[in-house]
mmCIF file of C-alpha atoms and ligand atoms in Angstrom:
data_model
loop_
_atom_site.group_PDB
_atom_site.id
_atom_site.type_symbol
_atom_site.label_atom_id
_atom_site.label_comp_id
_atom_site.label_asym_id
_atom_site.label_seq_id
_atom_site.Cartn_x
_atom_site.Cartn_y
_atom_site.Cartn_z
ATOM 1 C CA UNK A 27 21.377 -9.418 20.707
ATOM 2 C CA UNK A 28 22.589 -12.614 19.025
ATOM 3 C CA UNK A 29 22.236 -14.519 22.296
ATOM 4 C CA UNK A 30 18.780 -13.043 22.882
ATOM 5 C CA UNK A 31 17.558 -14.063 19.413
ATOM 6 C CA UNK A 32 19.078 -17.543 19.856
ATOM 7 C CA UNK A 33 17.289 -17.961 23.177
ATOM 8 C CA UNK A 34 14.008 -17.348 21.343
ATOM 9 C CA UNK A 35 14.813 -20.308 19.067
ATOM 10 C CA UNK A 36 15.487 -18.067 16.057
ATOM 11 C CA UNK A 37 19.260 -18.537 15.863
ATOM 12 C CA UNK A 38 19.124 -20.299 12.471
ATOM 13 C CA UNK A 39 16.903 -17.578 10.986
ATOM 14 C CA UNK A 40 19.264 -14.939 12.387
ATOM 15 C CA UNK A 41 22.142 -16.674 10.605
ATOM 16 C CA UNK A 42 20.191 -16.743 7.337
ATOM 17 C CA UNK A 43 19.417 -13.032 7.681
ATOM 18 C CA UNK A 44 23.086 -12.245 8.293
ATOM 19 C CA UNK A 45 24.064 -14.379 5.282
ATOM 20 C CA UNK A 46 21.387 -12.655 3.139
ATOM 21 C CA UNK A 47 19.811 -16.066 2.499
ATOM 22 C CA UNK A 48 16.179 -16.231 1.455
ATOM 23 C CA UNK A 49 13.743 -17.221 4.214
ATOM 24 C CA UNK A 50 11.393 -20.143 3.551
ATOM 25 C CA UNK A 51 7.656 -20.154 4.141
ATOM 26 C CA UNK A 52 8.358 -22.337 7.194
ATOM 27 C CA UNK A 53 10.744 -19.650 8.511
ATOM 28 C CA UNK A 54 7.995 -17.103 7.973
ATOM 29 C CA UNK A 55 5.567 -19.267 9.926
ATOM 30 C CA UNK A 56 8.007 -19.496 12.846
ATOM 31 C CA UNK A 57 8.441 -15.737 12.819
ATOM 32 C CA UNK A 58 4.681 -15.166 12.930
ATOM 33 C CA UNK A 59 4.395 -17.710 15.759
ATOM 34 C CA UNK A 60 7.099 -16.003 17.806
ATOM 35 C CA UNK A 61 5.612 -13.716 20.421
ATOM 36 C CA UNK A 62 8.833 -11.969 21.272
ATOM 37 C CA UNK A 63 8.286 -8.809 19.353
ATOM 38 C CA UNK A 64 11.685 -7.375 20.208
ATOM 39 C CA UNK A 65 13.461 -10.392 18.719
ATOM 40 C CA UNK A 66 11.423 -9.983 15.512
ATOM 41 C CA UNK A 67 12.158 -6.269 15.451
ATOM 42 C CA UNK A 68 15.884 -6.850 15.906
ATOM 43 C CA UNK A 69 15.911 -9.305 12.993
ATOM 44 C CA UNK A 70 13.882 -7.039 10.724
ATOM 45 C CA UNK A 71 16.088 -4.109 11.640
ATOM 46 C CA UNK A 72 19.114 -5.884 10.161
ATOM 47 C CA UNK A 73 17.404 -5.950 6.763
ATOM 48 C CA UNK A 74 16.050 -2.406 7.096
ATOM 49 C CA UNK A 75 19.504 -0.984 7.809
ATOM 50 C CA UNK A 76 21.063 -3.021 4.997
ATOM 51 C CA UNK A 77 18.555 -1.706 2.492
ATOM 52 C CA UNK A 78 17.918 1.834 3.634
ATOM 53 C CA UNK A 79 20.467 2.799 6.277
ATOM 54 C CA UNK A 80 18.830 5.140 8.766
ATOM 55 C CA UNK A 81 16.695 6.911 6.189
ATOM 56 C CA UNK A 82 12.958 6.992 6.830
ATOM 57 C CA UNK A 83 11.016 8.331 3.901
ATOM 58 C CA UNK A 84 7.908 10.443 3.548
ATOM 59 C CA UNK A 85 6.448 12.492 0.731
ATOM 60 C CA UNK A 86 4.149 15.419 0.117
ATOM 61 C CA UNK A 87 1.083 13.820 -1.379
ATOM 62 C CA UNK A 88 -2.594 14.390 -1.873
ATOM 63 C CA UNK A 89 -5.119 11.560 -2.097
ATOM 64 C CA UNK A 90 -8.147 11.786 -4.363
ATOM 65 C CA UNK A 91 -10.949 9.219 -4.150
ATOM 66 C CA UNK A 92 -12.852 10.233 -7.272
ATOM 67 C CA UNK A 93 -15.830 7.884 -6.793
ATOM 68 C CA UNK A 94 -16.956 5.227 -4.331
ATOM 69 C CA UNK A 95 -19.378 3.576 -6.762
ATOM 70 C CA UNK A 96 -18.285 -0.021 -7.085
ATOM 71 C CA UNK A 97 -19.532 -3.235 -8.648
ATOM 72 C CA UNK A 98 -17.554 -5.459 -6.277
ATOM 73 C CA UNK A 99 -19.036 -4.586 -2.879
ATOM 74 C CA UNK A 100 -16.350 -6.434 -0.931
ATOM 75 C CA UNK A 101 -17.356 -7.448 2.586
ATOM 76 C CA UNK A 102 -14.357 -5.697 4.171
ATOM 77 C CA UNK A 103 -15.004 -2.355 2.508
ATOM 78 C CA UNK A 104 -17.008 0.541 3.948
ATOM 79 C CA UNK A 105 -16.149 2.772 0.993
ATOM 80 C CA UNK A 106 -17.651 1.073 -2.071
ATOM 81 C CA UNK A 107 -21.390 1.187 -2.719
ATOM 82 C CA UNK A 108 -24.021 0.859 -5.454
ATOM 83 C CA UNK A 109 -24.777 3.785 -7.737
ATOM 84 C CA UNK A 110 -28.198 4.232 -6.132
ATOM 85 C CA UNK A 111 -26.891 4.383 -2.552
ATOM 86 C CA UNK A 112 -27.344 7.630 -0.652
ATOM 87 C CA UNK A 113 -23.625 7.805 0.120
ATOM 88 C CA UNK A 114 -22.528 7.343 -3.517
ATOM 89 C CA UNK A 115 -20.401 10.043 -5.121
ATOM 90 C CA UNK A 116 -18.750 10.580 -8.461
ATOM 91 C CA UNK A 117 -16.491 13.572 -9.092
ATOM 92 C CA UNK A 118 -16.414 15.214 -12.471
ATOM 93 C CA UNK A 119 -13.014 15.964 -13.982
ATOM 94 C CA UNK A 120 -13.641 19.602 -13.009
ATOM 95 C CA UNK A 121 -14.270 18.539 -9.389
ATOM 96 C CA UNK A 122 -10.940 16.693 -9.397
ATOM 97 C CA UNK A 123 -9.150 19.710 -10.864
ATOM 98 C CA UNK A 124 -10.725 21.885 -8.168
ATOM 99 C CA UNK A 125 -9.338 19.555 -5.464
ATOM 100 C CA UNK A 126 -5.891 19.914 -7.027
ATOM 101 C CA UNK A 127 -6.185 23.720 -7.155
ATOM 102 C CA UNK A 128 -7.088 23.784 -3.435
ATOM 103 C CA UNK A 129 -3.518 22.691 -2.597
ATOM 104 C CA UNK A 130 -1.555 24.569 -5.251
ATOM 105 C CA UNK A 131 0.265 26.605 -2.603
ATOM 106 C CA UNK A 132 1.689 23.434 -1.028
ATOM 107 C CA UNK A 133 4.804 21.624 -2.303
ATOM 108 C CA UNK A 134 2.917 18.469 -3.279
ATOM 109 C CA UNK A 135 4.863 16.114 -5.552
ATOM 110 C CA UNK A 136 2.385 13.244 -5.825
ATOM 111 C CA UNK A 137 -1.336 12.788 -6.351
ATOM 112 C CA UNK A 138 -2.587 9.334 -5.326
ATOM 113 C CA UNK A 139 -5.867 8.502 -7.075
ATOM 114 C CA UNK A 140 -8.094 5.555 -6.213
ATOM 115 C CA UNK A 141 -11.789 4.833 -6.640
ATOM 116 C CA UNK A 142 -14.221 1.925 -6.799
ATOM 117 C CA UNK A 143 -14.781 -0.304 -9.834
ATOM 118 C CA UNK A 144 -17.359 1.839 -11.569
ATOM 119 C CA UNK A 145 -19.863 -0.004 -13.806
ATOM 120 C CA UNK A 146 -19.877 2.350 -16.767
ATOM 121 C CA UNK A 147 -17.605 5.406 -16.630
ATOM 122 C CA UNK A 148 -15.766 5.387 -19.979
ATOM 123 C CA UNK A 149 -11.978 5.115 -20.197
ATOM 124 C CA UNK A 150 -11.998 8.674 -21.613
ATOM 125 C CA UNK A 151 -13.102 9.935 -18.160
ATOM 126 C CA UNK A 152 -9.970 8.530 -16.482
ATOM 127 C CA UNK A 153 -7.729 9.765 -19.305
ATOM 128 C CA UNK A 154 -9.297 13.241 -19.061
ATOM 129 C CA UNK A 155 -8.791 13.168 -15.291
ATOM 130 C CA UNK A 156 -5.056 12.482 -15.622
ATOM 131 C CA UNK A 157 -4.650 15.083 -18.390
ATOM 132 C CA UNK A 158 -6.745 17.594 -16.418
ATOM 133 C CA UNK A 159 -4.580 17.230 -13.301
ATOM 134 C CA UNK A 160 -1.431 17.646 -15.388
ATOM 135 C CA UNK A 161 -2.879 20.860 -16.864
ATOM 136 C CA UNK A 162 -3.350 22.299 -13.375
ATOM 137 C CA UNK A 163 -0.159 20.883 -11.844
ATOM 138 C CA UNK A 164 2.214 19.705 -14.594
ATOM 139 C CA UNK A 165 5.069 18.562 -12.346
ATOM 140 C CA UNK A 166 3.083 16.312 -10.089
ATOM 141 C CA UNK A 167 3.551 12.505 -10.253
ATOM 142 C CA UNK A 168 0.302 10.596 -10.729
ATOM 143 C CA UNK A 169 0.198 7.298 -8.847
ATOM 144 C CA UNK A 170 -3.225 6.192 -9.874
ATOM 145 C CA UNK A 171 -5.722 3.332 -10.122
ATOM 146 C CA UNK A 172 -5.157 -0.063 -8.520
ATOM 147 C CA UNK A 173 -4.603 -3.162 -10.662
ATOM 148 C CA UNK A 174 -8.267 -3.986 -9.972
ATOM 149 C CA UNK A 175 -9.483 -0.657 -11.367
ATOM 150 C CA UNK A 176 -7.212 -0.978 -14.406
ATOM 151 C CA UNK A 177 -8.622 -4.444 -15.185
ATOM 152 C CA UNK A 178 -12.099 -2.909 -14.858
ATOM 153 C CA UNK A 179 -11.261 -0.029 -17.241
ATOM 154 C CA UNK A 180 -10.053 -2.648 -19.748
ATOM 155 C CA UNK A 181 -13.271 -4.615 -19.400
ATOM 156 C CA UNK A 182 -15.577 -1.591 -19.700
ATOM 157 C CA UNK A 183 -13.656 -0.114 -22.657
ATOM 158 C CA UNK A 184 -13.092 -3.407 -24.490
ATOM 159 C CA UNK A 185 -9.326 -2.798 -24.649
ATOM 160 C CA UNK A 186 -6.639 -5.189 -23.480
ATOM 161 C CA UNK A 187 -4.969 -4.414 -20.165
ATOM 162 C CA UNK A 188 -1.790 -3.522 -22.049
ATOM 163 C CA UNK A 189 -3.578 -1.084 -24.373
ATOM 164 C CA UNK A 190 -5.434 0.432 -21.406
ATOM 165 C CA UNK A 191 -2.148 0.977 -19.583
ATOM 166 C CA UNK A 192 -0.528 2.474 -22.684
ATOM 167 C CA UNK A 193 -3.373 4.981 -23.005
ATOM 168 C CA UNK A 194 -3.158 5.833 -19.294
ATOM 169 C CA UNK A 195 0.620 6.321 -19.553
ATOM 170 C CA UNK A 196 0.113 8.637 -22.554
ATOM 171 C CA UNK A 197 -2.346 10.657 -20.469
ATOM 172 C CA UNK A 198 0.129 11.078 -17.595
ATOM 173 C CA UNK A 199 0.011 7.960 -15.403
ATOM 174 C CA UNK A 200 3.304 7.703 -13.503
ATOM 175 C CA UNK A 201 2.948 4.569 -11.377
ATOM 176 C CA UNK A 202 0.385 2.263 -9.786
ATOM 177 C CA UNK A 203 -0.608 2.119 -6.123
ATOM 178 C CA UNK A 204 -0.708 -1.194 -4.283
ATOM 179 C CA UNK A 205 -4.399 -1.508 -3.445
ATOM 180 C CA UNK A 206 -6.818 -4.252 -4.394
ATOM 181 C CA UNK A 207 -4.381 -7.072 -3.635
ATOM 182 C CA UNK A 208 -6.121 -7.905 -0.320
ATOM 183 C CA UNK A 209 -5.051 -11.545 0.205
ATOM 184 C CA UNK A 210 -4.521 -13.507 -3.008
ATOM 185 C CA UNK A 211 -5.871 -16.790 -1.565
ATOM 186 C CA UNK A 212 -8.886 -17.972 -3.614
ATOM 187 C CA UNK A 213 -10.526 -19.064 -0.311
ATOM 188 C CA UNK A 214 -10.351 -15.540 1.070
ATOM 189 C CA UNK A 215 -11.429 -13.937 -2.189
ATOM 190 C CA UNK A 216 -14.409 -16.246 -2.448
ATOM 191 C CA UNK A 217 -15.613 -15.349 1.036
ATOM 192 C CA UNK A 218 -14.742 -11.649 1.111
ATOM 193 C CA UNK A 219 -14.746 -10.383 -2.431
ATOM 194 C CA UNK A 220 -15.946 -12.956 -4.918
ATOM 195 C CA UNK A 221 -16.705 -10.389 -7.632
ATOM 196 C CA UNK A 222 -13.277 -8.830 -7.454
ATOM 197 C CA UNK A 223 -10.411 -9.497 -9.863
ATOM 198 C CA UNK A 224 -8.633 -12.723 -8.773
ATOM 199 C CA UNK A 225 -5.168 -12.774 -7.241
ATOM 200 C CA UNK A 226 -3.786 -14.136 -10.522
ATOM 201 C CA UNK A 227 -5.532 -11.317 -12.381
ATOM 202 C CA UNK A 228 -4.017 -8.714 -10.032
ATOM 203 C CA UNK A 229 -0.533 -10.136 -10.600
ATOM 204 C CA UNK A 230 -1.065 -10.186 -14.381
ATOM 205 C CA UNK A 231 -1.930 -6.459 -14.412
ATOM 206 C CA UNK A 232 1.119 -5.686 -12.224
ATOM 207 C CA UNK A 233 3.384 -7.703 -14.516
ATOM 208 C CA UNK A 234 2.011 -5.976 -17.614
ATOM 209 C CA UNK A 235 2.575 -2.589 -15.992
ATOM 210 C CA UNK A 236 6.140 -3.531 -15.029
ATOM 211 C CA UNK A 237 6.821 -4.710 -18.592
ATOM 212 C CA UNK A 238 5.728 -1.272 -19.813
ATOM 213 C CA UNK A 239 8.217 0.343 -17.437
ATOM 214 C CA UNK A 240 5.804 1.400 -14.689
ATOM 215 C CA UNK A 241 6.685 0.870 -11.047
ATOM 216 C CA UNK A 242 4.007 -0.171 -8.585
ATOM 217 C CA UNK A 243 3.367 -1.021 -4.941
ATOM 218 C CA UNK A 244 1.736 -4.024 -3.318
ATOM 219 C CA UNK A 245 -0.505 -4.267 -0.257
ATOM 220 C CA UNK A 246 -1.870 -7.017 1.965
ATOM 221 C CA UNK A 247 -5.043 -6.570 3.967
ATOM 222 C CA UNK A 248 -4.626 -8.420 7.290
ATOM 223 C CA UNK A 249 -6.521 -8.786 10.526
ATOM 224 C CA UNK A 250 -9.777 -10.384 9.283
ATOM 225 C CA UNK A 251 -10.235 -14.107 8.526
ATOM 226 C CA UNK A 252 -6.910 -14.829 6.862
ATOM 227 C CA UNK A 253 -4.541 -17.448 8.259
ATOM 228 C CA UNK A 254 -0.816 -16.998 8.744
ATOM 229 C CA UNK A 255 -0.217 -19.412 5.865
ATOM 230 C CA UNK A 256 -2.433 -17.299 3.604
ATOM 231 C CA UNK A 257 -0.412 -14.200 4.482
ATOM 232 C CA UNK A 258 2.811 -16.024 3.667
ATOM 233 C CA UNK A 259 1.378 -17.449 0.437
ATOM 234 C CA UNK A 260 0.426 -13.875 -0.540
ATOM 235 C CA UNK A 261 3.927 -12.593 0.140
ATOM 236 C CA UNK A 262 5.474 -15.588 -1.612
ATOM 237 C CA UNK A 263 3.557 -14.765 -4.811
ATOM 238 C CA UNK A 264 4.750 -11.158 -4.556
ATOM 239 C CA UNK A 265 8.343 -12.237 -3.942
ATOM 240 C CA UNK A 266 8.311 -14.514 -6.999
ATOM 241 C CA UNK A 267 6.761 -11.790 -9.139
ATOM 242 C CA UNK A 268 9.398 -9.328 -7.968
ATOM 243 C CA UNK A 269 12.144 -11.821 -8.894
ATOM 244 C CA UNK A 270 10.699 -11.784 -12.392
ATOM 245 C CA UNK A 271 9.987 -8.092 -12.938
ATOM 246 C CA UNK A 272 11.724 -6.002 -10.258
ATOM 247 C CA UNK A 273 8.848 -3.545 -10.653
ATOM 248 C CA UNK A 274 7.619 -3.269 -7.052
ATOM 249 C CA UNK A 275 8.789 -0.363 -4.917
ATOM 250 C CA UNK A 276 7.142 -0.907 -1.576
ATOM 251 C CA UNK A 277 5.025 -3.384 0.320
ATOM 252 C CA UNK A 278 2.298 -1.987 2.545
ATOM 253 C CA UNK A 279 0.591 -4.215 5.115
ATOM 254 C CA UNK A 280 -2.896 -2.721 5.620
ATOM 255 C CA UNK A 281 -4.603 -3.197 8.989
ATOM 256 C CA UNK A 282 -8.272 -4.106 8.585
ATOM 257 C CA UNK A 283 -10.774 -1.562 9.965
ATOM 258 C CA UNK A 284 -14.110 -3.274 10.415
ATOM 259 C CA UNK A 285 -16.547 -0.538 11.381
ATOM 260 C CA UNK A 286 -19.344 0.153 8.865
ATOM 261 C CA UNK A 287 -18.375 -2.986 6.923
ATOM 262 C CA UNK A 288 -20.207 -6.301 6.590
ATOM 263 C CA UNK A 289 -17.616 -7.724 9.003
ATOM 264 C CA UNK A 290 -18.104 -5.238 11.801
ATOM 265 C CA UNK A 291 -17.926 -7.997 14.433
ATOM 266 C CA UNK A 292 -14.183 -8.342 13.850
ATOM 267 C CA UNK A 293 -12.107 -6.533 16.466
ATOM 268 C CA UNK A 294 -9.459 -4.025 15.447
ATOM 269 C CA UNK A 295 -5.921 -5.339 14.978
ATOM 270 C CA UNK A 296 -3.589 -4.973 17.946
ATOM 271 C CA UNK A 297 -0.223 -3.264 18.033
ATOM 272 C CA UNK A 298 1.518 -6.648 18.221
ATOM 273 C CA UNK A 299 -0.195 -7.919 15.050
ATOM 274 C CA UNK A 300 0.562 -4.668 13.242
ATOM 275 C CA UNK A 301 4.256 -4.745 14.137
ATOM 276 C CA UNK A 302 4.573 -8.465 13.400
ATOM 277 C CA UNK A 303 3.263 -7.923 9.885
ATOM 278 C CA UNK A 304 5.754 -5.131 9.341
ATOM 279 C CA UNK A 305 8.657 -7.198 10.712
ATOM 280 C CA UNK A 306 7.813 -10.480 8.949
ATOM 281 C CA UNK A 307 7.213 -8.734 5.621
ATOM 282 C CA UNK A 308 10.580 -6.929 5.925
ATOM 283 C CA UNK A 309 12.289 -10.278 6.526
ATOM 284 C CA UNK A 310 10.359 -12.332 3.976
ATOM 285 C CA UNK A 311 10.237 -9.847 1.086
ATOM 286 C CA UNK A 312 14.001 -9.718 0.647
ATOM 287 C CA UNK A 313 13.654 -8.284 -2.867
ATOM 288 C CA UNK A 314 11.343 -5.370 -1.960
ATOM 289 C CA UNK A 315 13.314 -2.165 -1.433
ATOM 290 C CA UNK A 316 10.789 -0.579 0.947
ATOM 291 C CA UNK A 317 8.247 -1.488 3.620
ATOM 292 C CA UNK A 318 5.696 1.212 4.246
ATOM 293 C CA UNK A 319 4.032 1.878 7.601
ATOM 294 C CA UNK A 320 0.915 3.663 6.333
ATOM 295 C CA UNK A 321 0.086 5.968 9.215
ATOM 296 C CA UNK A 322 -3.545 6.447 8.120
ATOM 297 C CA UNK A 323 -4.329 2.797 8.865
ATOM 298 C CA UNK A 324 -1.826 2.137 11.672
ATOM 299 C CA UNK A 325 -2.211 5.414 13.471
ATOM 300 C CA UNK A 326 0.752 7.771 13.712
ATOM 301 C CA UNK A 327 2.050 6.209 16.947
ATOM 302 C CA UNK A 328 2.223 2.596 15.733
ATOM 303 C CA UNK A 329 3.559 3.761 12.358
ATOM 304 C CA UNK A 330 6.339 5.588 14.178
ATOM 305 C CA UNK A 331 7.242 2.486 16.220
ATOM 306 C CA UNK A 332 7.119 0.412 13.014
ATOM 307 C CA UNK A 333 10.260 2.300 11.955
ATOM 308 C CA UNK A 334 12.089 0.116 14.509
ATOM 309 C CA UNK A 335 10.449 -3.066 13.202
ATOM 310 C CA UNK A 336 11.523 -3.018 9.567
ATOM 311 C CA UNK A 337 9.582 -0.133 8.019
ATOM 312 C CA UNK A 338 11.481 2.682 6.301
ATOM 313 C CA UNK A 339 8.591 4.756 4.968
ATOM 314 C CA UNK A 340 5.546 6.467 6.504
ATOM 315 C CA UNK A 341 3.749 7.540 3.299
ATOM 316 C CA UNK A 342 2.903 11.211 3.159
ATOM 317 C CA UNK A 343 0.772 14.163 4.043
ATOM 318 C CA UNK A 344 -2.314 12.551 2.377
ATOM 319 C CA UNK A 345 -4.652 15.573 2.872
ATOM 320 C CA UNK A 346 -7.973 13.784 2.547
ATOM 321 C CA UNK A 347 -8.614 10.044 2.760
ATOM 322 C CA UNK A 348 -11.938 8.262 2.622
ATOM 323 C CA UNK A 349 -11.313 4.487 2.404
ATOM 324 C CA UNK A 350 -10.132 4.086 6.010
ATOM 325 C CA UNK A 351 -12.202 6.926 7.355
ATOM 326 C CA UNK A 352 -15.472 5.482 6.087
ATOM 327 C CA UNK A 353 -14.523 2.382 8.115
ATOM 328 C CA UNK A 354 -14.187 4.789 11.045
ATOM 329 C CA UNK A 355 -10.417 4.866 11.161
ATOM 330 C CA UNK A 356 -9.705 7.279 13.972
ATOM 331 C CA UNK A 357 -6.558 8.864 12.571
ATOM 332 C CA UNK A 358 -6.732 12.411 11.256
ATOM 333 C CA UNK A 359 -7.156 13.155 7.550
ATOM 334 C CA UNK A 360 -3.760 14.745 7.072
ATOM 335 C CA UNK A 361 -0.390 15.012 8.762
ATOM 336 C CA UNK A 362 1.727 18.076 8.269
ATOM 337 C CA UNK A 363 5.271 17.483 7.098
ATOM 338 C CA UNK A 364 6.523 18.925 10.389
ATOM 339 C CA UNK A 365 4.689 16.199 12.307
ATOM 340 C CA UNK A 366 6.054 13.496 9.994
ATOM 341 C CA UNK A 367 9.572 14.842 10.446
ATOM 342 C CA UNK A 368 9.161 14.902 14.220
ATOM 343 C CA UNK A 369 7.795 11.339 14.320
ATOM 344 C CA UNK A 370 10.726 10.115 12.231
ATOM 345 C CA UNK A 371 13.374 12.050 14.182
ATOM 346 C CA UNK A 372 12.090 10.853 17.546
ATOM 347 C CA UNK A 373 12.287 7.271 16.246
ATOM 348 C CA UNK A 374 16.004 7.860 15.696
ATOM 349 C CA UNK A 375 15.803 7.980 11.914
ATOM 350 C CA UNK A 376 16.772 10.540 9.321
ATOM 351 C CA UNK A 377 13.695 12.151 7.752
ATOM 352 C CA UNK A 378 14.034 12.050 3.975
ATOM 353 C CA UNK A 379 11.511 13.634 1.675
ATOM 354 C CA UNK A 380 11.232 11.434 -1.426
ATOM 355 C CA UNK A 381 9.315 11.557 -4.654
ATOM 356 C CA UNK A 382 7.021 8.674 -5.604
ATOM 357 C CA UNK A 383 9.869 6.694 -7.171
ATOM 358 C CA UNK A 384 12.036 7.100 -4.049
ATOM 359 C CA UNK A 385 14.379 9.699 -5.494
ATOM 360 C CA UNK A 386 15.635 11.748 -2.548
ATOM 361 C CA UNK A 387 14.348 15.323 -2.656
ATOM 362 C CA UNK A 388 15.502 16.627 0.712
ATOM 363 C CA UNK A 389 17.171 15.237 3.810
ATOM 364 C CA UNK A 390 16.184 16.934 7.082
HETATM 365 O O1 V47 B 406 -7.435 -1.596 -1.946
HETATM 366 C C1 V47 B 406 -10.437 -1.282 1.918
HETATM 367 C C2 V47 B 406 -7.930 -1.480 1.559
HETATM 368 C C3 V47 B 406 -6.856 -0.266 -0.040
HETATM 369 C C4 V47 B 406 -10.499 -1.358 4.054
HETATM 370 O O2 V47 B 406 0.386 2.098 -2.908
HETATM 371 C C5 V47 B 406 -9.167 -1.393 3.669
HETATM 372 O O3 V47 B 406 1.427 3.531 -1.699
HETATM 373 C C6 V47 B 406 -8.516 -1.486 5.862
HETATM 374 O O4 V47 B 406 -4.040 0.440 -1.226
HETATM 375 N N1 V47 B 406 -9.794 -1.489 6.308
HETATM 376 C C7 V47 B 406 -6.607 1.147 -0.568
HETATM 377 N N2 V47 B 406 -8.172 -1.460 4.557
HETATM 378 C C8 V47 B 406 -5.423 1.801 0.105
HETATM 379 C C9 V47 B 406 -4.131 1.403 -0.514
HETATM 380 C C10 V47 B 406 -2.903 2.212 -0.295
HETATM 381 C C11 V47 B 406 -2.839 3.077 0.773
HETATM 382 C C12 V47 B 406 -1.688 3.831 0.948
HETATM 383 C C13 V47 B 406 -0.629 3.759 0.095
HETATM 384 C C14 V47 B 406 -0.707 2.882 -0.972
HETATM 385 C C15 V47 B 406 0.432 2.824 -1.934
HETATM 386 C C16 V47 B 406 -1.840 2.097 -1.171
HETATM 387 O O5 V47 B 406 -7.398 -0.202 1.241
HETATM 388 C C17 V47 B 406 -7.862 -1.093 -0.765
HETATM 389 C C18 V47 B 406 -8.115 -2.188 0.239
HETATM 390 O O6 V47 B 406 -7.126 -3.177 0.153
HETATM 391 N N3 V47 B 406 -9.164 -1.369 2.334
HETATM 392 N N4 V47 B 406 -11.278 -1.273 2.960
HETATM 393 C C19 V47 B 406 -10.814 -1.412 5.443
HETATM 394 N N5 V47 B 406 -12.068 -1.399 5.870
#
């Protein structure tokens, strides 16, 4: 394998990986420019094994998208809409509790809650939602509200981000999902989502959360108009933040789905691009414990193959997802744990059921 990687001109990067030396942005660029996927996979696999052995994680989770009403109306999003739009919805706390009750007979350990940036729902609504879920299912971990939503709650309620987070934690918030990061580049944000919280703002919320003891994830939306340098810049900001706080658990590259968005002319990402983003992120983000291949966006087959390209996590059972599916993602709404276990086993990995914070619950 060493000879093979050397022949692809990546011998020096291979040496750095073996020595556990940090890769530079220039190294990252060379990795993205390399079209030998197997060489990239072999390199990324070294880091995956070092960090996670042969474990590949999944969890039993349920997604709840409580409202799609959003003031940002990002060009890449088919989910968010104005209050007046025919497709707008807003669940009451009772509706959310009903969704939780629907799955009470299943061993769900995590509820993942995300919505749009609503113009006027009061902070009390979100606090009641967390408390309400805990009433129905006290043991469940609540990974809820992206950094962008949390900044919006702070703005609408007039509280600081720190105070907002403290109130959410009191109400049952357990950790923060990685959405809303998109690509931090101001150029991209100006073109795609100018109303959205800036990259700096997103990082500030994540840092505040980490200071309060919360763990969080980070995403990157790729496959639209971003350049390779913008992807690397995004990951570099995350890597520096992680050096400072250590609060990130996993990085999740999200493949852009263009249908029903204002960018519907953009073709779907290819398998090569998907696997490259998994492999390069595994190599570049040396201080992130986990790289997640989110099957909802990658499709179960590519997500399974991603386990040989640096990923060690497939996310979970999900149950019902609307963000990708409104952009016509063609994966199903839920995967049974048996399917996840089979996908992981056939990839040659050990299926490990985890909780949100990556504590091992069961090894299969
Ligand atoms: O913030 C929106 C992205 C994110 C589209 O933390 C789109 O474990 C593709 O962040 N095509 C929400 N992506 C999903 C998310 C997530 C998913 C799974 C696990 C975790 C985690 C986080 O989806 C949004 C946005 O970045 N998104 N529209 C689209 N058309």
